mmCIF file of C-alpha atoms in Angstrom:
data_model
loop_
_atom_site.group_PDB
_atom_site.id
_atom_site.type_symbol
_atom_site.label_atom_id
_atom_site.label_comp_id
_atom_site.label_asym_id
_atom_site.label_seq_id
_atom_site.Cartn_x
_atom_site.Cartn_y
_atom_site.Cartn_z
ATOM 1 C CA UNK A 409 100.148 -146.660 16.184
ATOM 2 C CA UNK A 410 97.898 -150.180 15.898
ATOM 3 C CA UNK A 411 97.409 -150.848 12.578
ATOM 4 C CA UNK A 412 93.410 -150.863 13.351
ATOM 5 C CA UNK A 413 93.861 -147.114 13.965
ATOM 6 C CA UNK A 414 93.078 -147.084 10.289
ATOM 7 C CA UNK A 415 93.675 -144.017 7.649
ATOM 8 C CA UNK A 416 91.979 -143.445 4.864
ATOM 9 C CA UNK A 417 94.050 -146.049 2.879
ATOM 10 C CA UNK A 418 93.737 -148.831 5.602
ATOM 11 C CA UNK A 419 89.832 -148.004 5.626
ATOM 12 C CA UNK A 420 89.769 -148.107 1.666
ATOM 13 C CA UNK A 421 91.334 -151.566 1.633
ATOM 14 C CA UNK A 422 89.336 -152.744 4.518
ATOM 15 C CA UNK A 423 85.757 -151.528 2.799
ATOM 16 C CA UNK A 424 86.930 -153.082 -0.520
ATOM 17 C CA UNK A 425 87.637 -156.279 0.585
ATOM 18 C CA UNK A 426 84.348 -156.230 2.831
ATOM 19 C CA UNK A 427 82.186 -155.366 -0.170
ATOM 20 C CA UNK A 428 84.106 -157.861 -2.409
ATOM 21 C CA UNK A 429 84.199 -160.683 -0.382
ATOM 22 C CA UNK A 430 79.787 -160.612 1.024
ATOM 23 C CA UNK A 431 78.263 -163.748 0.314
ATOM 24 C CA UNK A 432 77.098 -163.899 -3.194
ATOM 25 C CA UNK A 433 73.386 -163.820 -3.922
ATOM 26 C CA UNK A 434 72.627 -166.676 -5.781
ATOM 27 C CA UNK A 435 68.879 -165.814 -6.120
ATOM 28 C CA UNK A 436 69.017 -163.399 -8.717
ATOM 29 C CA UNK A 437 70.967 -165.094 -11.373
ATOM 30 C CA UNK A 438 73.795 -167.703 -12.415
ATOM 31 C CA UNK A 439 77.228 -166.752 -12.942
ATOM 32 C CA UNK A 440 78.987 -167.300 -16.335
ATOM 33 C CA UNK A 441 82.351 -168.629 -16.412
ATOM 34 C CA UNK A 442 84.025 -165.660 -17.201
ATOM 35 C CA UNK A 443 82.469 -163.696 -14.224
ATOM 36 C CA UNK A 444 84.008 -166.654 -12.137
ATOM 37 C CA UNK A 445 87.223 -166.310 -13.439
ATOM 38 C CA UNK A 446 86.809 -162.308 -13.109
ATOM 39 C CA UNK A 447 85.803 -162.716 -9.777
ATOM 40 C CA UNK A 448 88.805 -165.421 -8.661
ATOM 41 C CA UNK A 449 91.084 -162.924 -10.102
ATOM 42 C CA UNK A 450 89.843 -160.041 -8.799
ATOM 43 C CA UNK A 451 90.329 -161.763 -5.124
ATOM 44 C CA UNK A 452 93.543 -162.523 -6.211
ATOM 45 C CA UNK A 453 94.157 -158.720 -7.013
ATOM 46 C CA UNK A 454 92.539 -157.931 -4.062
ATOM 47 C CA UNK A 455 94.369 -160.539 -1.348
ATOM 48 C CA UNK A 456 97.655 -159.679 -3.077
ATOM 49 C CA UNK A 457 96.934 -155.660 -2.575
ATOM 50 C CA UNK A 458 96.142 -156.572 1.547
ATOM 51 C CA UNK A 459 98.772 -158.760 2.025
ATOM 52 C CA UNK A 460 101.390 -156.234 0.253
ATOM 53 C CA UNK A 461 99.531 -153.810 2.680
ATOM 54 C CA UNK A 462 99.955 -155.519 6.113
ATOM 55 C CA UNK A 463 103.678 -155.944 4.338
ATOM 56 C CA UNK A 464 104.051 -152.525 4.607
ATOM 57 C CA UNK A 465 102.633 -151.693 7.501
ATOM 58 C CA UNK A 466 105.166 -154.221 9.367
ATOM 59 C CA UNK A 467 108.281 -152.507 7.437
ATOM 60 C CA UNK A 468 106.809 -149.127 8.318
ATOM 61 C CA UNK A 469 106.328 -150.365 11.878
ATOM 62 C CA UNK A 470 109.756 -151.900 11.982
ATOM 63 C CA UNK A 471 111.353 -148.832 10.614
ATOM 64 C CA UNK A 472 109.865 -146.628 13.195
ATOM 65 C CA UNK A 473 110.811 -148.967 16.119
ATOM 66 C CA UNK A 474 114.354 -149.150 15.022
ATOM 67 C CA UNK A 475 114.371 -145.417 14.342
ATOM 68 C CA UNK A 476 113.155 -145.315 18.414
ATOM 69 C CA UNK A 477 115.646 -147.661 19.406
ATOM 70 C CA UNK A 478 118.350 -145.268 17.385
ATOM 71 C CA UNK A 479 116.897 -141.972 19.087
ATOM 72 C CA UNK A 480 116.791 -143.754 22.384
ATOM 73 C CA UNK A 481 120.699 -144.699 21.919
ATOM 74 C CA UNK A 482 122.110 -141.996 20.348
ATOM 75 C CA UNK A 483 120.210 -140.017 23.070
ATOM 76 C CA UNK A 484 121.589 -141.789 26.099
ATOM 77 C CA UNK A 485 124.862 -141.704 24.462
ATOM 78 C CA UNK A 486 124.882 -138.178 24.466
ATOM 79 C CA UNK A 487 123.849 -137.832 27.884
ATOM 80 C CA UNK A 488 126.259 -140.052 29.448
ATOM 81 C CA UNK A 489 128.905 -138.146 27.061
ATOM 82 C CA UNK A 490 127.944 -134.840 28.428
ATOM 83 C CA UNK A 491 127.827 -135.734 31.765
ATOM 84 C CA UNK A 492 130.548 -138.126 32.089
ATOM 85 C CA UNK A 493 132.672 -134.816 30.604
ATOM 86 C CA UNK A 494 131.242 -132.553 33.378
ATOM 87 C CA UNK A 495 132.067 -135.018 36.065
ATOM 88 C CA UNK A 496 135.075 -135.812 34.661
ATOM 89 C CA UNK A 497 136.001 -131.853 34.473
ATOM 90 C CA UNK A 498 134.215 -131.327 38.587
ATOM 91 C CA UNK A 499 136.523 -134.160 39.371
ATOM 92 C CA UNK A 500 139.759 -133.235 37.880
ATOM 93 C CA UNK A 501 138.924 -130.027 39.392
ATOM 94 C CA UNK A 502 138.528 -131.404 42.593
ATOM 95 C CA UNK A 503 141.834 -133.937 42.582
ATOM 96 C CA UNK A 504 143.922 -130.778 41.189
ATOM 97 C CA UNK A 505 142.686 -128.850 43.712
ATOM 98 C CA UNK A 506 144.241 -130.289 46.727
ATOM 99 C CA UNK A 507 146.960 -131.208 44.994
ATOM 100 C CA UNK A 508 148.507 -128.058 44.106
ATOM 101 C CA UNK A 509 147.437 -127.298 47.676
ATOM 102 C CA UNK A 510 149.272 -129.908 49.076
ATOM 103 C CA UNK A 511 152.321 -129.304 46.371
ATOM 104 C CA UNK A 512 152.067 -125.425 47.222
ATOM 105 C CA UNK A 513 152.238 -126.262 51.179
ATOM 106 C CA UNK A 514 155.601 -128.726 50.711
ATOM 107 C CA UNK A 515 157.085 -126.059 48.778
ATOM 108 C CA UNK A 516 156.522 -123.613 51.359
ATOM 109 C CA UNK A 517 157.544 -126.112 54.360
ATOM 110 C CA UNK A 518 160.983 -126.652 51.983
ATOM 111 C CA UNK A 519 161.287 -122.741 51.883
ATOM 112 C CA UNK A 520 160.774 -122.177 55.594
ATOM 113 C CA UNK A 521 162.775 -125.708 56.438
ATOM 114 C CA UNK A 522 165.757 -124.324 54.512
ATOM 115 C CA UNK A 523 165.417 -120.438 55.424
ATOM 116 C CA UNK A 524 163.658 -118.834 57.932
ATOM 117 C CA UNK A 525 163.085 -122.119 60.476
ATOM 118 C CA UNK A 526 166.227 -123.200 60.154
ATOM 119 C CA UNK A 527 167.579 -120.262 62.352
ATOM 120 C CA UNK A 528 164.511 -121.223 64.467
ATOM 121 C CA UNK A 529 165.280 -123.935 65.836
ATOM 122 C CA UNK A 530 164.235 -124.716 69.569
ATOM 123 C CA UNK A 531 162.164 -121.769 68.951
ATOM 124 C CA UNK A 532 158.732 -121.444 70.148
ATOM 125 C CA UNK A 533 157.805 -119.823 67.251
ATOM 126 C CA UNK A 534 159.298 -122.827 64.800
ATOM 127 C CA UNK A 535 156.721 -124.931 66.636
ATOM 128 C CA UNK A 536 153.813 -122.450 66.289
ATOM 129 C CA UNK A 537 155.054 -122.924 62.877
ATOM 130 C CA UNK A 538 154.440 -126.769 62.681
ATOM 131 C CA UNK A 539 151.107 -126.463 64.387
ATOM 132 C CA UNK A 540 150.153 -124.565 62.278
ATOM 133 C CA UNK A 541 151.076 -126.716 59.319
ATOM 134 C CA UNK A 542 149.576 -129.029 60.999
ATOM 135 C CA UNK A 543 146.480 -127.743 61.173
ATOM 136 C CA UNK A 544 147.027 -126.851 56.941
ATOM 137 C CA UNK A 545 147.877 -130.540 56.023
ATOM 138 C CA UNK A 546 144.460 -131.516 58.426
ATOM 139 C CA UNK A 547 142.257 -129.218 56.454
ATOM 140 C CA UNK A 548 143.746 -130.754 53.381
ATOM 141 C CA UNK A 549 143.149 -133.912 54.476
ATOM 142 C CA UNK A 550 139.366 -132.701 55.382
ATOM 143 C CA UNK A 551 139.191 -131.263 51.864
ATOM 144 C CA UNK A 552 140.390 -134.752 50.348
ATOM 145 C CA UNK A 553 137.557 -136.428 52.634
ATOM 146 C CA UNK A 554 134.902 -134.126 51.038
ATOM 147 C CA UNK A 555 135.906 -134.464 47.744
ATOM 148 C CA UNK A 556 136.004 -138.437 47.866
ATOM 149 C CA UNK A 557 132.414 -138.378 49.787
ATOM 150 C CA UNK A 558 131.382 -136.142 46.247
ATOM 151 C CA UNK A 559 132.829 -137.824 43.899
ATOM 152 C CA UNK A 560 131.013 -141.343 45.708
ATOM 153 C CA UNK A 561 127.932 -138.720 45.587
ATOM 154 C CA UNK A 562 128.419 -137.929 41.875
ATOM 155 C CA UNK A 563 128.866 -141.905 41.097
ATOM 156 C CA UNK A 564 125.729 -142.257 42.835
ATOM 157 C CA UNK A 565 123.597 -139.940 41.077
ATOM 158 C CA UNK A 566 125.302 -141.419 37.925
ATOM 159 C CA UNK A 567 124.383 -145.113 38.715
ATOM 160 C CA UNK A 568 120.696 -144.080 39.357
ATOM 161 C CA UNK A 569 120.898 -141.860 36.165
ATOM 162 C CA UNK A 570 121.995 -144.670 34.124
ATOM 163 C CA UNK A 571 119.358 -147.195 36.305
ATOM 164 C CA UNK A 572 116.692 -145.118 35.142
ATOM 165 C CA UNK A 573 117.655 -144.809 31.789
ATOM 166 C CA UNK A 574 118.123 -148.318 31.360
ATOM 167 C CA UNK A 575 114.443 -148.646 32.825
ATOM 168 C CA UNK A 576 112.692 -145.903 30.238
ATOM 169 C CA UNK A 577 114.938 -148.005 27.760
ATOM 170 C CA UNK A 578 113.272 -151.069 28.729
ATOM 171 C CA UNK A 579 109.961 -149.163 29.136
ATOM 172 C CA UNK A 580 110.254 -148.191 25.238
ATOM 173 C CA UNK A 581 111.630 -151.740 24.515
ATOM 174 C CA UNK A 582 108.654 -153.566 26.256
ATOM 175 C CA UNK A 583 105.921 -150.729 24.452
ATOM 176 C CA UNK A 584 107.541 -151.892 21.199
ATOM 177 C CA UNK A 585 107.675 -155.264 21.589
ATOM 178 C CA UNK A 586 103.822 -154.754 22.698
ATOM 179 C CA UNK A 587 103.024 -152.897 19.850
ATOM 180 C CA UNK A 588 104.720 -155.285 17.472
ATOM 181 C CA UNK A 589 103.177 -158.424 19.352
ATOM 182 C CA UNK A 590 99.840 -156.607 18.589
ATOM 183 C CA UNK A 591 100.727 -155.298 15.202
ATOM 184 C CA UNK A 592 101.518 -159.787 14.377
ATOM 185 C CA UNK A 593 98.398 -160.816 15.953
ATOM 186 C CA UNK A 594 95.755 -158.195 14.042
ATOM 187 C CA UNK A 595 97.567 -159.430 11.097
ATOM 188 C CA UNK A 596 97.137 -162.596 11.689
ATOM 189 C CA UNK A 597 93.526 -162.587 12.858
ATOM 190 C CA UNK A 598 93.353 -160.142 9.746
ATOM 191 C CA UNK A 599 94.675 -162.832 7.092
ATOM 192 C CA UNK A 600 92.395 -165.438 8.987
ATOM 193 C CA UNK A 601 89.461 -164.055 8.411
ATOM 194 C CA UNK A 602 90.775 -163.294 4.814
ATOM 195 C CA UNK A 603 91.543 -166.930 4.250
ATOM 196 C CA UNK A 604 88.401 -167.923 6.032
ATOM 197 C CA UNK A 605 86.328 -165.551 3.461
ATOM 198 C CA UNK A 606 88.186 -166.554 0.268
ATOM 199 C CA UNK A 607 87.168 -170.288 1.210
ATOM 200 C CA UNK A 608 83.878 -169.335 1.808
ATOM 201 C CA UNK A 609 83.803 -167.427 -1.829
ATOM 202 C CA UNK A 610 86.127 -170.514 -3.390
ATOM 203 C CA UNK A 611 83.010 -172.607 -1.838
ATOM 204 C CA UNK A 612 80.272 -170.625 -3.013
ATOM 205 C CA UNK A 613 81.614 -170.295 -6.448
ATOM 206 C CA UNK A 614 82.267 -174.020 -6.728
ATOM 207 C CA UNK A 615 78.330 -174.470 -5.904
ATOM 208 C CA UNK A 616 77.674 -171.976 -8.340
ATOM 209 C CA UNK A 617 79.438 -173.996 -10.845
ATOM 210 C CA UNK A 618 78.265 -177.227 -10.080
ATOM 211 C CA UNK A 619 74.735 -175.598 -10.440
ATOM 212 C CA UNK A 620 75.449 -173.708 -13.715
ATOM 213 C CA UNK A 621 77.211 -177.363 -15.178
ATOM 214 C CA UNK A 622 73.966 -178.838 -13.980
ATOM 215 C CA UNK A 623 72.074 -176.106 -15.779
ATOM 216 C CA UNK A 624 74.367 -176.835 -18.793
ATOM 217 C CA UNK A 625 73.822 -180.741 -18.636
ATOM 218 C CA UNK A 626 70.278 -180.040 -18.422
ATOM 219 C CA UNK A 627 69.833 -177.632 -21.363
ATOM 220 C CA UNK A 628 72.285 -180.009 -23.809
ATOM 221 C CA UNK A 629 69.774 -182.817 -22.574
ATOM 222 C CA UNK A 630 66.853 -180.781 -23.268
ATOM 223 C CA UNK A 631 68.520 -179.094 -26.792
ATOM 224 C CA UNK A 632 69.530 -183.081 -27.570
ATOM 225 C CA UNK A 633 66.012 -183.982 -27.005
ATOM 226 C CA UNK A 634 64.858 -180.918 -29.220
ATOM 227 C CA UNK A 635 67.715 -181.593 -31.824
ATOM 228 C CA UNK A 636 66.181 -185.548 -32.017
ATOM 229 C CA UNK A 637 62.585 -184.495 -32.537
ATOM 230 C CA UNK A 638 63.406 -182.057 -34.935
ATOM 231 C CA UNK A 639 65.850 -184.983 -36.679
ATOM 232 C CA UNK A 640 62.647 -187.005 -36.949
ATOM 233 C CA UNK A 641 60.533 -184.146 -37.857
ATOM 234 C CA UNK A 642 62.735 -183.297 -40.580
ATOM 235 C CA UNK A 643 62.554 -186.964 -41.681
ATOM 236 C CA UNK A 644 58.907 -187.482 -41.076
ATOM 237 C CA UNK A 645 58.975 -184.077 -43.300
ATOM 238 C CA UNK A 646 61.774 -185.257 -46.298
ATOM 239 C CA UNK A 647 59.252 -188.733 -46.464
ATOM 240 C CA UNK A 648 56.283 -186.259 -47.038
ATOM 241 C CA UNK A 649 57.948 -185.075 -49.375
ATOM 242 C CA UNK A 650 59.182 -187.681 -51.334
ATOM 243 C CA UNK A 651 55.602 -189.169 -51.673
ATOM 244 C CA UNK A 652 54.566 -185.772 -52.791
ATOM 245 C CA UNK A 653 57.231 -185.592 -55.370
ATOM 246 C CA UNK A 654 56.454 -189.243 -56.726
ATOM 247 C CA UNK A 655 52.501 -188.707 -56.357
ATOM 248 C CA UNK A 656 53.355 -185.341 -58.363
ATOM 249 C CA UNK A 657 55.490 -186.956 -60.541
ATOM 250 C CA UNK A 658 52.551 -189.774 -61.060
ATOM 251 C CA UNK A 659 49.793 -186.805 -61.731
ATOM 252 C CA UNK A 660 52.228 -185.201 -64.428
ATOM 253 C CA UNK A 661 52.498 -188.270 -66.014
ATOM 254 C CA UNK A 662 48.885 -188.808 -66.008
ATOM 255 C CA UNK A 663 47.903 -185.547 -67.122
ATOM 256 C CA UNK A 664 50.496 -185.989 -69.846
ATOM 257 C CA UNK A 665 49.202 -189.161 -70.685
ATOM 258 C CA UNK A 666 45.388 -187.453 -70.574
ATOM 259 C CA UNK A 667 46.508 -184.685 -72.681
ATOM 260 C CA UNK A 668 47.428 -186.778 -75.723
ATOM 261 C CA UNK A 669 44.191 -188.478 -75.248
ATOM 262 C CA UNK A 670 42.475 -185.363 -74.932
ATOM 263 C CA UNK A 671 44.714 -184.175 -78.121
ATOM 264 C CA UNK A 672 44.089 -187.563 -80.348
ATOM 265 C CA UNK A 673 40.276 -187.365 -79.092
ATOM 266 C CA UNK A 674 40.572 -183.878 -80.834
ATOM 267 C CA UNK A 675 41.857 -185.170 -84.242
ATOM 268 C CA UNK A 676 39.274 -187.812 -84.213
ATOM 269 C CA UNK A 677 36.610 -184.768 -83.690
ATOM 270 C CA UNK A 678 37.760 -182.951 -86.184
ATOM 271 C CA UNK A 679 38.021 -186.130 -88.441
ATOM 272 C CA UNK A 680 34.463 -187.012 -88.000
ATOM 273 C CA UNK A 681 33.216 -183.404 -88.440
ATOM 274 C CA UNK A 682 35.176 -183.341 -91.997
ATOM 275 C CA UNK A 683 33.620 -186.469 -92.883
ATOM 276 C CA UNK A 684 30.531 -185.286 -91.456
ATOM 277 C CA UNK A 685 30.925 -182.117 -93.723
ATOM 278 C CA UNK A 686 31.752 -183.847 -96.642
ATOM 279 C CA UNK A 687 28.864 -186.718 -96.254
ATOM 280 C CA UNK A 688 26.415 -183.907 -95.383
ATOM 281 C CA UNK A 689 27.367 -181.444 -98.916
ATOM 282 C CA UNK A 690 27.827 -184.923 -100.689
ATOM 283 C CA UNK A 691 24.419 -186.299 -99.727
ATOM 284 C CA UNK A 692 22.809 -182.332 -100.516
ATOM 285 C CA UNK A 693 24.674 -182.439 -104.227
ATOM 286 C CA UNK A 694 22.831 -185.905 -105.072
#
């Protein structure tokens, strides 16, 4: 099976790392550096998962072709087991065959020589005998003829049985060496376009960083800036206050100063009144 013929783990892998690895929108907000690490470790996580994946896949793939190429032996060894036993048996059949035939017809021809023919001899019938032994050891001979023509028969249908076995063996060889070639390459295109997408994120998230340290440089300008004018408000401010503080300081001391007048000022009042009293009830007395 291709491994693009995917099942429902293949297709979850595939969909995850299409999702994961779109080009980022940039538009809608800057990444912190923690989502950038998150994100570099998640494609970590992720090209780790796919390339333990394809990993498997091979093994699995490799497992299966050698089981084939184990089938595939232990198959044709059985077959030529079997059938070299059957010939072996049709043949040993065969060889015995004319054999005892042949031992069976000397023993006779010994019998008769020693018995029966030897009173025969001269005797037309001795050589009616011999013809007709003859004729036996021809058949026998005929008999031997056929069996070597079927046993070259039987060798020949062996030789093309093992011809085309060797050529489904091949057959199942070359579909697995296809299937293996193709199995490498969508890997490889696979891990390509992979590698191709991870330095298109490892791009992508560098811009985002050099735009989010720009960002940064910016606002610590801008927050230096603010930090400065505030430094200088603050001082402006503490001098404000400082004059205040002396000018308050100043008006206490004047009002102090004003309110022992005021109080003196008093005493001489009420001075001059008693006098004034005491002038006034001395000057009625008189």
């Amino acid at each position: 099976m291709p491994f693009l013929a995917l099942t429902s783990k293949k297709r979850e892998v595939v969909n995850v790392a299409h999702a994961f690895l779109m080009p980022l929108d940039t538009s809608s907000g800057h990444l912190t550096p923690e989502q950038i690490l998150g994100a570099e470790q998640r494609l970590q996580r992720l090209l780790h998962s796919f390339e333990m994946t394809c990993q498997d896949e091979l093994a699995r793939l490799r497992e299966e072709g050698n089981t084939l190429k184990q089938q595939m032996a232990h198959t044709i060894a059985v077959a030529d087991k079997n059938w070299k036993k059957v010939e072996l048996c049709r043949q040993d059949k065969f060889v015995e065959m004319p054999a005892a035939c042949q031992k069976e017809v000397a023993v006779m021809n010994a019998e008769l020589r020693s018995g029966p023919l030897s009173c025969l001899q001269g005797n037309p019938i001795s050589a009616l005998l011999e013809q007709a032994l003859q004729a036996k050891m021809d058949e026998l001979r005929v008999l031997q003829g056929e069996l070597d023509e079927m046993t070259a028969s039987r060798m020949n249908t062996f030789t093309d049985h093992q011809k085309l076995l060797q050529e489904e063996r091949e057959q199942h060889r070359e579909r697995f060496l296809a299937l293996q070639e193709e199995t490498t390459r969508t890997i490889h295109e696979l891990t390509l376009n992979i590698e191709r997408l991870r330095h298109q994120h490892l791009r992508e998230t560098r811009e985002l960083q050099r735009q989010h340290a720009a960002q940064v440089h910016d606002l610590e300008r801008q927050l230096q800036g603010e930090r400065e004018a505030h430094a200088n408000d603050a001082q402006r401010h503490t001098e404000v206050m400082v004059q205040f503080r002396a000018t308050l300081r100043k008006l206490e001391e004047e009002k102090k100063q004003l309110t022992q007048d005021l109080t003196k000022q008093q005493l001489h009042a009420e001075e001059w009144r008693r006098r004034y009293i005491e002038r006034d009830s001395q000057a009625r007395l008189e």
